[in-house]
Backbone as a ProteinNet text record, in pm:
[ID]
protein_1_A
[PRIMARY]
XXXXXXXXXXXXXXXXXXXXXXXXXXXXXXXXXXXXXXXXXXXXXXXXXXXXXXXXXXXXXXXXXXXXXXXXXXXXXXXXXXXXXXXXXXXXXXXXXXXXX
[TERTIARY]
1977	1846.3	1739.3	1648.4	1538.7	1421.6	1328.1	1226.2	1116.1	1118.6	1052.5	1117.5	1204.9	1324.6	1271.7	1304.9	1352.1	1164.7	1099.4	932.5	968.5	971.8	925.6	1006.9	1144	1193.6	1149.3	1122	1082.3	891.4	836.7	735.4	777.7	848.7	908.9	956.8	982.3	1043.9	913.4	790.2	644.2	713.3	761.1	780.6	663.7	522.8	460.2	417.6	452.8	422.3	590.4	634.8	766	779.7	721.6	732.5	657.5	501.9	421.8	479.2	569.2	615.1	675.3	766.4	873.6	800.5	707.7	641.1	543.9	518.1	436.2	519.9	683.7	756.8	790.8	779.4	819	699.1	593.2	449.8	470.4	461.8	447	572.7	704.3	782	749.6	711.1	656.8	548	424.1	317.8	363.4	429.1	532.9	607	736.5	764.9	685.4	594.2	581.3	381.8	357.6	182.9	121.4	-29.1	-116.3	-149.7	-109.6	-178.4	-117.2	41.7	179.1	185.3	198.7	247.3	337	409.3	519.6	431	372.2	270.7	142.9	82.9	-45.1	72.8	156	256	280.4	345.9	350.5	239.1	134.2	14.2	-72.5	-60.7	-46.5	46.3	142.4	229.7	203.9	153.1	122.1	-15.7	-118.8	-177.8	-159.9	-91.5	33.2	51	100.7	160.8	33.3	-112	-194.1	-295.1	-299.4	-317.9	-204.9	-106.3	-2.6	-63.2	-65.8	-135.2	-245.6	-347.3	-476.7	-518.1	-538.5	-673.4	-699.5	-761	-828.3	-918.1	-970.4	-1061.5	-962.5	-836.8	-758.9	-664.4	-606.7	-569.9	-641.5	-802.7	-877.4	-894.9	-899	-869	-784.8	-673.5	-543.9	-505.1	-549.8	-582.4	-695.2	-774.2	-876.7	-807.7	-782.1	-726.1	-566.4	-526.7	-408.5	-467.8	-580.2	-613.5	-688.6	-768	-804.8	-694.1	-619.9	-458.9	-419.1	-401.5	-368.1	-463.5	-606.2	-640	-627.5	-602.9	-631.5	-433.9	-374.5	-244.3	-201.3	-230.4	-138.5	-260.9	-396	-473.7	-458.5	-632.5	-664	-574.3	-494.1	-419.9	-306.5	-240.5	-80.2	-101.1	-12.9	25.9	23.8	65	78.7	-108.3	-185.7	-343.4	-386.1	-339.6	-425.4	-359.3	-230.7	-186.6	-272.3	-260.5	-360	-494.8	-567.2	-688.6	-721.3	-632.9	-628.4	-628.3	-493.2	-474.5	-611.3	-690	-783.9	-901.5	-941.1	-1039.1	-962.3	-901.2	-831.4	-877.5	-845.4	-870.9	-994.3	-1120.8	-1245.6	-1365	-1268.5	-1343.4	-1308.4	-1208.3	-1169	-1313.5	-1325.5	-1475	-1435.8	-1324.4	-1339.9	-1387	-1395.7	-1430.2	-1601	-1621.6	-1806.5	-1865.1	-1807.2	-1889.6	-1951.1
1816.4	1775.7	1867.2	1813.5	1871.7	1920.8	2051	2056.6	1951.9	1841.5	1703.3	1638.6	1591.7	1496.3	1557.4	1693.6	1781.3	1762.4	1782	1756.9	1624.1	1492.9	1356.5	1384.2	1420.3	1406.3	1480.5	1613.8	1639.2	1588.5	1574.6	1500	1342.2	1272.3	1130.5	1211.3	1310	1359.2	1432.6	1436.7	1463.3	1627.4	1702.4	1829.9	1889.1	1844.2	1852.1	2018.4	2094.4	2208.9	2258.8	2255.6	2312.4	2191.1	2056.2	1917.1	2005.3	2060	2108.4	2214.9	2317.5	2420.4	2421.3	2317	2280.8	2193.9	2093.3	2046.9	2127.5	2236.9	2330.7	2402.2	2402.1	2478.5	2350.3	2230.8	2115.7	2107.3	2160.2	2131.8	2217.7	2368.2	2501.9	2481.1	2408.6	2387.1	2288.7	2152.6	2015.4	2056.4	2173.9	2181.4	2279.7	2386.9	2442	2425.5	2329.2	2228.4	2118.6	2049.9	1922.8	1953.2	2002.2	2012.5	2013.1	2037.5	2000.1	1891.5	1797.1	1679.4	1539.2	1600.3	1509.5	1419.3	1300.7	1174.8	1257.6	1305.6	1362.9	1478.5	1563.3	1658.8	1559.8	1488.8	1424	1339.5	1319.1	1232.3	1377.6	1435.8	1555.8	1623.1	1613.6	1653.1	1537.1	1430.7	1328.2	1349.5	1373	1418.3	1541.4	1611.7	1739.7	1691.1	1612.7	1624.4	1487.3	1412.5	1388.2	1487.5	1585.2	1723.6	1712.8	1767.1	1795.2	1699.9	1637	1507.6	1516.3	1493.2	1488	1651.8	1734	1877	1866.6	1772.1	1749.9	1816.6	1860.6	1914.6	1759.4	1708.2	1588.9	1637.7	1754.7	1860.7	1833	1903.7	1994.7	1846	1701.2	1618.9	1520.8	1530.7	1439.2	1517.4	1652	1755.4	1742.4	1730.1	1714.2	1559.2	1439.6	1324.2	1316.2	1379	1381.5	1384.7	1532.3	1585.3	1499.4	1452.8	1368.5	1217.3	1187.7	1102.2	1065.1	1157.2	1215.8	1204.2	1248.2	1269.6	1134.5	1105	929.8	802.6	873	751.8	770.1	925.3	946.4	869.6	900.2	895.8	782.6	690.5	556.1	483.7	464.6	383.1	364.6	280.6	218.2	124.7	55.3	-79.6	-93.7	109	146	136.6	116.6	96.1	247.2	366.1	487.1	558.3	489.5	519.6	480.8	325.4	251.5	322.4	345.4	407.2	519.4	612.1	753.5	711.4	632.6	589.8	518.3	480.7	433.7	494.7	607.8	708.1	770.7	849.2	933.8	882.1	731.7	619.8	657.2	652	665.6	799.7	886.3	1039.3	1036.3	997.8	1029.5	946.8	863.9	802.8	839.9	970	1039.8	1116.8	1053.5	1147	1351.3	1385.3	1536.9	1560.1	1454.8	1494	1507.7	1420	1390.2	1510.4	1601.5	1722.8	1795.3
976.3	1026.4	965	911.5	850.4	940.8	894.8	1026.6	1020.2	933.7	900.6	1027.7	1064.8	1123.9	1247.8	1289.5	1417.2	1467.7	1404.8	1452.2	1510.7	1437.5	1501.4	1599.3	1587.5	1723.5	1881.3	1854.9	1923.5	1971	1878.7	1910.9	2033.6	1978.1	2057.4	2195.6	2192.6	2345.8	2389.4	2345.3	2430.1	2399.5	2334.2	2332.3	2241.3	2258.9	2108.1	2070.2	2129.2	2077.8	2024.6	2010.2	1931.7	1829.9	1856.8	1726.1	1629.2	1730.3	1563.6	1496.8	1576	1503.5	1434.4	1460	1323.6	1194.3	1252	1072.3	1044.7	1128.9	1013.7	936.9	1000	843.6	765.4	811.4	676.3	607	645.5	582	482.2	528.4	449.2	292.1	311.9	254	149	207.9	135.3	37.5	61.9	46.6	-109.1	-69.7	-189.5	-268.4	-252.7	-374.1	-415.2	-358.3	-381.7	-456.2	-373.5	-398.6	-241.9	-291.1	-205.1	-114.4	-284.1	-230.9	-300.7	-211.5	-231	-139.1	-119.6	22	110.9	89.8	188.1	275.4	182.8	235.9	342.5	308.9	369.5	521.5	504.7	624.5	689.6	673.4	754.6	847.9	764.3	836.2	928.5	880.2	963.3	1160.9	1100.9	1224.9	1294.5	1241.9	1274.3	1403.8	1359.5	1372.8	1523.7	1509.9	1657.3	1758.3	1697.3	1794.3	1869.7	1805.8	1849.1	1936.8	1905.3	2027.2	2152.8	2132	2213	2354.2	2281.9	2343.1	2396.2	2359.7	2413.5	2317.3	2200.4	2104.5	2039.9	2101.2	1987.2	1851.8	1853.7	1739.8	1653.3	1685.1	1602.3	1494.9	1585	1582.3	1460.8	1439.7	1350.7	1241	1262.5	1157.4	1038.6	1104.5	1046	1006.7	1079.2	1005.7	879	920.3	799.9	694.6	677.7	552	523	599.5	544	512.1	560.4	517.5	348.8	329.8	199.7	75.1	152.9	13	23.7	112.8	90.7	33.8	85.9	-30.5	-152.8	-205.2	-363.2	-414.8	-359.6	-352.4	-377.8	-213.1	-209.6	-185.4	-237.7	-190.9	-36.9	-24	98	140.6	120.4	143.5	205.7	175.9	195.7	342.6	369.2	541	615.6	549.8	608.9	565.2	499.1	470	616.8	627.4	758.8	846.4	949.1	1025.5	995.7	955	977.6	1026.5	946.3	946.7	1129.8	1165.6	1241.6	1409.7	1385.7	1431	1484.7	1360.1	1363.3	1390.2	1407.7	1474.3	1655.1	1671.9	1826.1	1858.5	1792.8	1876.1	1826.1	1722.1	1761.6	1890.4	1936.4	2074.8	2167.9	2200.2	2302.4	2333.7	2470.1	2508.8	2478.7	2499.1	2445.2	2346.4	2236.9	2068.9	2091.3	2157.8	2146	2251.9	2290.5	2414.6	2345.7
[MASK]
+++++++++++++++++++++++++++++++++++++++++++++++++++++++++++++++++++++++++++++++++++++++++++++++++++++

């Protein structure tokens, strides 16, 4: 099991603070072999940024969609299904009245 794998899972079990701890080492890892501004890297942070919603930081949550969103349009275009999911995602946590205080 990878700390990619062991995040979603523990994310799916609402564990989201030990989900983010583990894809911040699949991030730190992905981000090191692969690049900056690799699909595997921008999905990770995508998820990451799950954890953080899941926790209640909606800030910290559109943050981390942003910037995974960015790599995905340069990446897989507007059209890819994992662009719109993020995109989509990060439309949800910026109408959380916490984001607008």
């Amino acid at each position: 099991c990878t700390y990619f794998q062991l995040g979603l899972v523990l994310n799916a079990m609402q564990d989201f603070k030990t989900g983010l701890r583990e894809l911040t080492k699949a991030y730190n890892i992905f981000r090191k072999s692969m690049g900056a501004d690799h699909p595997a890297t921008a999905r990770t942070m995508q998820y990451m940024g799950d954890s953080l919603s899941g926790m209640g930081d909606s800030i910290g949550a559109v943050v981390h969609y942003s910037k995974a969103l960015a790599i995905q349009m340069v990446t897989m275009g507007k059209h890819n299904p994992q662009t719109i999911e993020t995109f989509h995602k990060m439309t949800l946590e910026m109408n959380k009245p916490e984001v607008h205080r």
